[in-house]
Short mmCIF file of C-alpha atoms and ligand atoms in Angstrom, two decimals:
data_model
loop_
_atom_site.label_atom_id
_atom_site.label_comp_id
_atom_site.label_asym_id
_atom_site.label_seq_id
_atom_site.Cartn_x
_atom_site.Cartn_y
_atom_site.Cartn_z
CA MET A 1 0.00 0.00 0.00
CA LEU A 2 1.27 3.44 -0.94
CA SER A 3 0.91 6.13 1.71
CA GLU A 4 0.20 9.73 0.72
CA PHE A 5 3.84 10.67 1.29
CA ASP A 6 5.26 7.56 -0.45
CA LEU A 7 3.12 8.48 -3.44
CA ILE A 8 4.43 12.05 -3.60
CA LYS A 9 8.03 10.92 -3.15
CA ARG A 10 7.82 8.10 -5.68
CA TYR A 11 5.91 9.79 -8.50
CA PHE A 12 6.29 13.55 -8.12
CA GLN A 13 9.47 14.39 -6.20
CA ARG A 14 12.28 13.98 -8.69
CA ASP A 15 15.82 13.15 -7.79
CA ARG A 16 17.51 16.03 -9.59
CA ALA A 17 18.82 19.52 -8.90
CA PRO A 18 16.19 22.29 -9.08
CA GLY A 19 16.16 24.61 -12.09
CA PRO A 20 17.64 28.12 -12.06
CA ASN A 21 14.35 29.82 -11.11
CA THR A 22 13.52 27.43 -8.24
CA ALA A 23 14.99 28.49 -4.90
CA LEU A 24 13.12 25.69 -3.07
CA GLY A 25 11.04 22.89 -4.60
CA ILE A 26 8.81 20.11 -3.24
CA GLY A 27 8.90 19.29 0.49
CA ASP A 28 8.37 22.42 2.57
CA ASP A 29 5.25 24.46 3.39
CA CYS A 30 5.79 26.59 0.30
CA ALA A 31 8.01 26.43 -2.75
CA LEU A 32 10.23 29.45 -3.37
CA LEU A 33 10.39 30.81 -6.89
CA SER A 34 13.05 33.24 -8.14
CA PRO A 35 11.79 35.08 -11.22
CA THR A 36 14.41 36.79 -13.35
CA PRO A 37 14.97 40.31 -11.91
CA GLY A 38 12.95 42.90 -13.82
CA LYS A 39 10.37 40.42 -15.14
CA VAL A 40 6.74 40.12 -14.08
CA LEU A 41 5.09 36.81 -13.15
CA ALA A 42 2.25 35.34 -15.24
CA ILE A 43 0.00 33.07 -13.12
CA SER A 44 -2.92 30.89 -14.18
CA SER A 45 -4.93 27.88 -12.90
CA ASP A 46 -6.96 25.32 -14.81
CA MET A 47 -8.65 22.25 -13.42
CA LEU A 48 -9.62 19.04 -15.24
CA VAL A 49 -12.51 17.07 -13.75
CA GLU A 50 -13.53 13.51 -14.62
CA ASP A 51 -16.77 13.28 -16.65
CA ARG A 52 -16.57 16.99 -17.44
CA HIS A 53 -13.19 17.54 -19.11
CA PHE A 54 -12.36 13.89 -19.79
CA PHE A 55 -14.18 10.55 -19.75
CA ALA A 56 -13.82 8.02 -16.93
CA GLY A 57 -11.08 5.54 -17.82
CA ALA A 58 -9.06 8.18 -19.76
CA ASP A 59 -5.52 7.13 -20.55
CA PRO A 60 -3.40 8.41 -17.61
CA TYR A 61 -0.34 9.28 -19.75
CA THR A 62 -2.27 11.66 -22.01
CA LEU A 63 -4.23 12.98 -19.03
CA GLY A 64 -0.90 13.94 -17.42
CA HIS A 65 0.04 15.68 -20.66
CA LYS A 66 -3.28 17.46 -21.12
CA CYS A 67 -3.66 18.88 -17.62
CA LEU A 68 -0.31 20.63 -17.99
CA ALA A 69 -0.87 21.49 -21.68
CA VAL A 70 -4.04 23.49 -20.96
CA ASN A 71 -2.13 25.52 -18.37
CA LEU A 72 0.89 26.07 -20.61
CA SER A 73 -1.61 27.21 -23.24
CA ASP A 74 -2.65 30.09 -20.96
CA LEU A 75 1.00 31.15 -20.61
CA ALA A 76 1.35 30.95 -24.41
CA ALA A 77 -1.68 33.21 -24.77
CA MET A 78 0.05 35.89 -22.68
CA GLY A 79 3.42 35.38 -24.40
CA ALA A 80 5.08 34.20 -21.19
CA ARG A 81 8.03 31.87 -20.66
CA PRO A 82 7.13 28.91 -18.38
CA LEU A 83 8.89 28.67 -15.00
CA GLY A 84 7.06 26.09 -12.91
CA PHE A 85 3.74 24.75 -11.67
CA THR A 86 1.93 23.26 -8.70
CA LEU A 87 -0.25 20.16 -8.91
CA ALA A 88 -3.36 19.61 -6.77
CA LEU A 89 -4.52 16.05 -7.24
CA SER A 90 -7.63 14.32 -5.97
CA LEU A 91 -7.47 10.54 -6.59
CA PRO A 92 -9.99 7.77 -5.87
CA ALA A 93 -7.11 5.33 -5.14
CA ALA A 94 -3.30 5.24 -5.13
CA GLU A 95 -2.80 2.95 -8.15
CA PRO A 96 0.90 2.52 -9.04
CA ASP A 97 0.33 1.85 -12.77
CA TRP A 98 -1.97 4.85 -13.12
CA LEU A 99 0.39 7.15 -11.19
CA ASP A 100 3.41 5.96 -13.16
CA ALA A 101 1.78 6.71 -16.52
CA PHE A 102 0.21 9.98 -15.35
CA SER A 103 3.49 11.31 -13.98
CA ARG A 104 5.41 10.25 -17.10
CA GLY A 105 2.94 12.11 -19.34
CA LEU A 106 3.09 15.15 -17.08
CA PHE A 107 6.89 15.29 -16.85
CA ALA A 108 7.48 14.61 -20.56
CA LEU A 109 5.67 17.87 -21.37
CA ALA A 110 7.07 19.72 -18.35
CA ASP A 111 10.63 18.86 -19.38
CA ALA A 112 9.96 19.83 -23.01
CA HIS A 113 9.11 23.33 -21.75
CA GLY A 114 11.60 23.62 -18.87
CA CYS A 115 8.63 23.94 -16.49
CA GLU A 116 9.33 22.48 -13.06
CA LEU A 117 6.87 20.87 -10.63
CA LEU A 118 7.22 23.08 -7.52
CA GLY A 119 4.72 21.49 -5.14
CA GLY A 120 1.05 20.70 -4.77
CA ASP A 121 -1.49 18.82 -2.72
CA THR A 122 -2.77 15.23 -2.78
CA THR A 123 -6.04 13.96 -1.39
CA LYS A 124 -8.37 11.00 -1.81
CA GLY A 125 -11.55 11.88 -3.68
CA PRO A 126 -13.14 12.01 -7.15
CA LEU A 127 -10.52 12.21 -9.93
CA ASN A 128 -9.68 15.89 -10.36
CA VAL A 129 -6.43 17.55 -11.43
CA CYS A 130 -5.79 21.23 -10.81
CA ILE A 131 -2.58 22.92 -11.91
CA THR A 132 -1.43 26.44 -11.15
CA ILE A 133 1.28 27.57 -13.52
CA PHE A 134 3.85 30.35 -13.23
CA GLY A 135 5.63 32.06 -16.09
CA GLU A 136 7.49 35.30 -16.63
CA LEU A 137 7.74 38.03 -19.21
CA ALA A 138 9.00 41.58 -19.60
CA PRO A 139 6.71 44.29 -18.16
CA GLY A 140 4.44 45.69 -20.87
CA GLN A 141 4.90 42.72 -23.22
CA ALA A 142 1.90 40.59 -22.17
CA LEU A 143 -0.70 39.87 -24.88
CA ARG A 144 -3.75 41.12 -23.00
CA ARG A 145 -7.42 40.61 -23.87
CA ASP A 146 -8.06 44.36 -23.66
CA ALA A 147 -5.46 45.33 -26.27
CA ALA A 148 -7.24 44.70 -29.60
CA ARG A 149 -7.52 47.77 -31.85
CA VAL A 150 -9.91 48.67 -34.66
CA GLY A 151 -8.42 47.55 -37.99
CA ASP A 152 -6.38 44.68 -36.47
CA ASP A 153 -6.33 41.38 -38.31
CA ILE A 154 -7.59 38.35 -36.36
CA TRP A 155 -5.32 35.31 -36.57
CA ILE A 156 -5.57 31.67 -35.50
CA SER A 157 -2.70 29.26 -34.89
CA GLY A 158 -2.83 25.65 -36.09
CA THR A 159 -6.21 24.12 -36.91
CA LEU A 160 -9.61 24.05 -35.21
CA GLY A 161 -12.39 21.59 -34.59
CA ASP A 162 -10.78 18.14 -34.68
CA ALA A 163 -11.02 17.70 -30.89
CA ARG A 164 -14.74 18.49 -31.08
CA LEU A 165 -15.08 16.00 -33.92
CA TRP A 166 -13.56 13.28 -31.69
CA LEU A 167 -16.08 14.19 -28.96
CA ALA A 168 -18.94 13.90 -31.48
CA ALA A 169 -17.66 10.45 -32.50
CA ARG A 170 -17.31 9.41 -28.85
CA ARG A 171 -20.94 10.42 -28.36
CA SER A 172 -21.93 8.43 -31.51
CA GLU A 173 -23.11 11.62 -33.25
CA VAL A 174 -20.77 11.04 -36.23
CA ALA A 175 -18.86 8.02 -37.53
CA LEU A 176 -15.13 8.29 -38.22
CA ASP A 177 -12.78 5.80 -39.85
CA ALA A 178 -9.95 4.42 -37.72
CA ALA A 179 -7.34 6.91 -38.98
CA ASP A 180 -9.51 9.99 -38.35
CA HIS A 181 -10.55 8.58 -35.00
CA ALA A 182 -6.92 8.25 -33.94
CA ALA A 183 -5.90 11.67 -35.32
CA THR A 184 -8.81 13.53 -33.72
CA GLY A 185 -8.25 11.67 -30.44
CA GLN A 186 -4.70 12.96 -30.46
CA ARG A 187 -6.05 16.52 -30.83
CA MET A 188 -8.46 16.03 -27.91
CA HIS A 189 -6.02 14.30 -25.58
CA ALA A 190 -2.62 15.74 -26.44
CA PRO A 191 -2.91 19.41 -27.41
CA ALA A 192 0.39 21.16 -28.18
CA PRO A 193 0.63 24.45 -26.24
CA ARG A 194 1.81 27.26 -28.55
CA ILE A 195 4.48 28.59 -26.20
CA ALA A 196 7.06 29.35 -28.91
CA LEU A 197 4.58 31.29 -31.05
CA GLY A 198 3.19 33.24 -28.08
CA ARG A 199 6.67 34.28 -27.05
CA LEU A 200 7.64 35.39 -30.56
CA LEU A 201 4.43 37.46 -30.80
CA ALA A 202 4.98 39.12 -27.41
CA GLU A 203 8.76 39.54 -27.47
CA GLY A 204 8.69 40.86 -31.07
CA ASN A 205 5.78 43.17 -30.24
CA LEU A 206 3.94 41.68 -33.23
CA ALA A 207 0.45 41.19 -31.76
CA HIS A 208 -1.92 43.29 -29.67
CA ALA A 209 -4.45 40.98 -27.94
CA ALA A 210 -4.43 37.19 -27.58
CA LEU A 211 -6.13 34.30 -25.80
CA ASP A 212 -6.14 30.56 -26.07
CA ILE A 213 -9.22 28.84 -27.45
CA SER A 214 -10.61 26.41 -24.89
CA ASP A 215 -14.37 27.06 -25.02
CA GLY A 216 -14.63 27.45 -28.83
CA LEU A 217 -13.47 30.38 -30.98
CA VAL A 218 -16.67 32.46 -31.10
CA GLY A 219 -17.16 32.26 -27.33
CA ASP A 220 -13.55 33.05 -26.54
CA LEU A 221 -13.16 35.82 -29.15
CA LYS A 222 -16.07 37.61 -27.45
CA HIS A 223 -13.87 37.99 -24.35
CA ILE A 224 -11.36 39.99 -26.42
CA LEU A 225 -14.15 42.07 -27.97
CA ALA A 226 -15.71 42.87 -24.58
CA ALA A 227 -12.39 43.68 -22.89
CA SER A 228 -11.19 45.82 -25.81
CA ARG A 229 -14.63 47.43 -26.45
CA VAL A 230 -14.55 46.59 -30.16
CA GLY A 231 -16.39 44.33 -32.60
CA ALA A 232 -15.22 41.83 -35.20
CA VAL A 233 -16.06 40.25 -38.49
CA LEU A 234 -15.03 36.60 -38.82
CA ASP A 235 -14.81 34.71 -42.13
CA VAL A 236 -16.03 31.28 -41.03
CA ASP A 237 -14.90 29.69 -44.31
CA ALA A 238 -11.35 30.98 -43.74
CA LEU A 239 -11.09 29.12 -40.42
CA PRO A 240 -8.39 26.43 -40.63
CA ALA A 241 -10.40 23.24 -40.02
CA GLY A 242 -8.43 20.24 -38.78
CA PRO A 243 -7.65 17.64 -41.45
CA ALA A 244 -10.37 15.23 -40.31
CA LEU A 245 -12.97 17.98 -39.92
CA ALA A 246 -12.12 19.29 -43.39
CA ARG A 247 -13.52 16.03 -44.80
CA GLN A 248 -16.91 16.55 -43.10
CA PRO A 249 -19.98 18.34 -44.57
CA ILE A 250 -19.79 22.14 -44.57
CA GLY A 251 -22.39 22.65 -41.83
CA LEU A 252 -20.48 20.53 -39.33
CA ARG A 253 -17.17 21.99 -40.49
CA ARG A 254 -18.32 25.54 -39.84
CA ARG A 255 -19.89 24.70 -36.49
CA PHE A 256 -16.96 22.73 -35.06
CA ALA A 257 -14.26 25.07 -36.39
CA ALA A 258 -16.05 28.18 -35.08
CA ALA A 259 -17.32 26.81 -31.77
CA GLY A 260 -15.89 23.34 -31.14
CA GLY A 261 -13.89 23.76 -27.94
CA ASP A 262 -10.82 21.90 -26.63
CA ASP A 263 -8.73 23.45 -29.44
CA TYR A 264 -5.94 25.03 -27.35
CA GLU A 265 -4.87 27.16 -30.29
CA LEU A 266 -4.11 30.87 -30.02
CA CYS A 267 -6.45 33.56 -31.34
CA PHE A 268 -4.65 36.90 -31.60
CA THR A 269 -5.10 40.32 -33.13
CA ALA A 270 -2.33 42.27 -34.84
CA PRO A 271 -1.77 45.33 -36.98
CA VAL A 272 -2.01 44.81 -40.76
CA ALA A 273 1.62 46.01 -41.00
CA GLN A 274 2.77 42.88 -39.13
CA ARG A 275 1.38 40.33 -41.61
CA GLU A 276 4.74 39.26 -43.01
CA ALA A 277 6.45 39.21 -39.62
CA ILE A 278 3.65 37.04 -38.21
CA GLN A 279 3.92 34.57 -41.10
CA ALA A 280 7.67 34.45 -40.46
CA ALA A 281 7.13 33.88 -36.72
CA GLY A 282 4.75 31.00 -37.48
CA ALA A 283 7.27 29.49 -39.91
CA ALA A 284 10.10 29.91 -37.39
CA CYS A 285 8.27 27.81 -34.80
CA GLY A 286 6.60 25.37 -37.21
CA THR A 287 3.06 26.52 -36.38
CA ALA A 288 0.66 27.50 -39.16
CA VAL A 289 -0.96 30.91 -38.72
CA THR A 290 -4.11 31.92 -40.61
CA ARG A 291 -5.85 35.27 -40.98
CA VAL A 292 -9.58 34.84 -40.34
CA GLY A 293 -11.10 38.28 -39.87
CA SER A 294 -10.68 41.77 -38.54
CA ILE A 295 -11.51 44.00 -35.61
CA THR A 296 -14.21 46.62 -36.22
CA SER A 297 -15.47 49.70 -34.41
CA GLU A 298 -19.05 48.43 -34.84
CA PRO A 299 -19.72 46.31 -31.72
CA GLY A 300 -20.66 42.62 -31.85
CA LEU A 301 -19.31 39.59 -33.70
CA ARG A 302 -20.44 39.21 -37.34
CA LEU A 303 -19.95 35.80 -38.94
CA VAL A 304 -19.66 35.77 -42.75
CA ASP A 305 -19.01 33.13 -45.41
CA GLY A 306 -16.25 33.14 -48.03
CA ASP A 307 -18.27 35.59 -50.18
CA GLY A 308 -18.80 38.00 -47.31
CA ALA A 309 -22.49 37.05 -46.86
CA GLU A 310 -23.84 37.08 -43.29
CA LEU A 311 -24.15 33.66 -41.60
CA ASP A 312 -26.69 33.10 -38.85
CA LEU A 313 -25.12 30.09 -37.15
CA GLN A 314 -26.42 30.58 -33.58
CA LEU A 315 -23.14 29.42 -32.05
CA ALA A 316 -22.19 29.71 -28.40
CA GLY A 317 -19.03 28.99 -26.44
CA TRP A 318 -18.76 26.25 -23.81
CA ASP A 319 -20.27 27.34 -20.49
CA HIS A 320 -20.04 24.99 -17.49
CA PHE A 321 -23.33 26.24 -16.09
CA SER A 322 -25.42 26.59 -19.24
CA PRO A 323 -28.10 23.90 -19.67
CA GLY A 324 -26.99 23.10 -23.29
N1 ADP B 401 -12.92 30.82 -8.85
C1 ADP B 401 -12.26 31.88 -9.38
N2 ADP B 401 -11.78 32.86 -8.59
C2 ADP B 401 -11.14 33.91 -9.12
N3 ADP B 401 -10.92 34.09 -10.42
C3 ADP B 401 -11.38 33.15 -11.26
C4 ADP B 401 -12.06 31.99 -10.78
N4 ADP B 401 -12.39 31.24 -11.85
C5 ADP B 401 -11.92 31.88 -12.95
N5 ADP B 401 -11.31 33.04 -12.60
C6 ADP B 401 -10.71 34.04 -13.50
O1 ADP B 401 -11.65 34.41 -14.49
C7 ADP B 401 -11.02 34.64 -15.74
C8 ADP B 401 -11.66 33.76 -16.81
O2 ADP B 401 -11.46 32.40 -16.48
P1 ADP B 401 -11.38 31.29 -17.61
O3 ADP B 401 -12.49 31.46 -18.59
O4 ADP B 401 -11.27 29.97 -16.90
O5 ADP B 401 -10.01 31.64 -18.32
P2 ADP B 401 -9.17 30.68 -19.27
O6 ADP B 401 -10.09 30.29 -20.41
O7 ADP B 401 -8.02 31.52 -19.68
O8 ADP B 401 -8.80 29.50 -18.43
C9 ADP B 401 -9.55 34.36 -15.53
O9 ADP B 401 -8.89 35.58 -15.31
C10 ADP B 401 -9.52 33.51 -14.27
O10 ADP B 401 -8.32 33.69 -13.53
C1 TPP B 402 -16.08 14.18 -21.17
C2 TPP B 402 -16.01 15.50 -21.91
N1 TPP B 402 -17.15 16.17 -22.18
C3 TPP B 402 -17.09 17.39 -22.78
C4 TPP B 402 -15.89 17.94 -23.15
C5 TPP B 402 -15.84 19.31 -23.81
N2 TPP B 402 -15.42 20.33 -22.88
C6 TPP B 402 -15.38 20.16 -21.54
S1 TPP B 402 -14.85 21.52 -20.73
C7 TPP B 402 -14.67 22.39 -22.18
C8 TPP B 402 -14.22 23.82 -22.21
C9 TPP B 402 -12.84 24.01 -21.66
O1 TPP B 402 -12.81 23.79 -20.27
P1 TPP B 402 -12.78 25.02 -19.23
O2 TPP B 402 -12.81 24.47 -17.86
O3 TPP B 402 -13.85 26.01 -19.58
O4 TPP B 402 -11.35 25.59 -19.59
P2 TPP B 402 -10.85 27.10 -19.50
O5 TPP B 402 -11.71 27.91 -20.43
O6 TPP B 402 -11.00 27.50 -18.07
O7 TPP B 402 -9.42 27.03 -19.93
C10 TPP B 402 -15.02 21.61 -23.27
C11 TPP B 402 -15.00 22.06 -24.68
C12 TPP B 402 -14.73 17.21 -22.85
N3 TPP B 402 -13.50 17.69 -23.12
N4 TPP B 402 -14.81 15.99 -22.24
MG1 MG B 403 -9.76 28.56 -16.81
#
């Protein structure tokens, strides 16, 4: 039988020297973080709950990846460099095989981004993973939701909608062949946080506002519009649908690309004069970037098709407390 403290020591406390920004890691009442002098901290929390964010029986390796990925995605959306994170874990049982796979998935992504586990909390209870992440960036460089300006282009990284397509297949709403099922499952379970792109956009002063798309593009873009007191026109047919979604009928393609959720891509706004620099930044970090609309002085979000005709799609973002 694993005790609470055996579990922490065996799976989460690593036998290695702390990184340069960690003054004190796991084991005391608090961790001590040393941000680079002159930088500001970026802090965010996201929680993943069984039966809400993932299905019971989810693969523990990809769950370890995803719970950190969604947090790194928030740092990417601010343009911050990752420093470290805390892990609050509620587990129904201390299962060695589950913990081994979960911690391997978690640390594989953490190590890829130089983001150290600083501490956390462990309790018995329903399966629930909550991470708080810390990053840093230069003062004034953060890509804030209130910084969009009239005339800005709206850009999207990567592709949209394939994670939502996997969810539809899992709910037996659509049928996918084995290859599309596997590819869309990868998008749902192993999103790639766009840290490199976010940092290039912030450090190069290329973009104004940004956020990461977790609830679906139209829902999330409205947060930028509200905070910046602007409107937008979005070309739904310009949205970069994921490769599996691109093979689906146009109605589903539009709906899942515009409001799918679980995308963990960046949506950002930038001056027209930065178009070439943004394409170059995307190329430099191997992430496609696509222009999908523009910021307007007229309030509200207008959805149009490839010919500029108004679309009435009645789309909404994910809301944990909405009945839908
Ligand atoms: N329980 C809470 N207490 C305080 N702030 C919260 C709480 N839940 C969410 N927030 C804040 O509300 C804002 C919106 O949250 P959310 O939609 O979860 O952001 P994101 O999509 O970036 O994760 C964020 O600034 C977040 O820190
Ligand atoms: C079992 C299951 N059902 C539904 C979904 C879809 N889903 C759940 S939460 C969510 C939105 C993102 O989660 P949230 O907690 O709102 O993240 P945040 O916006 O705080 O980053 C989506 C699209 C899913 N991923 N798994
Ligand atoms: Mg959140």
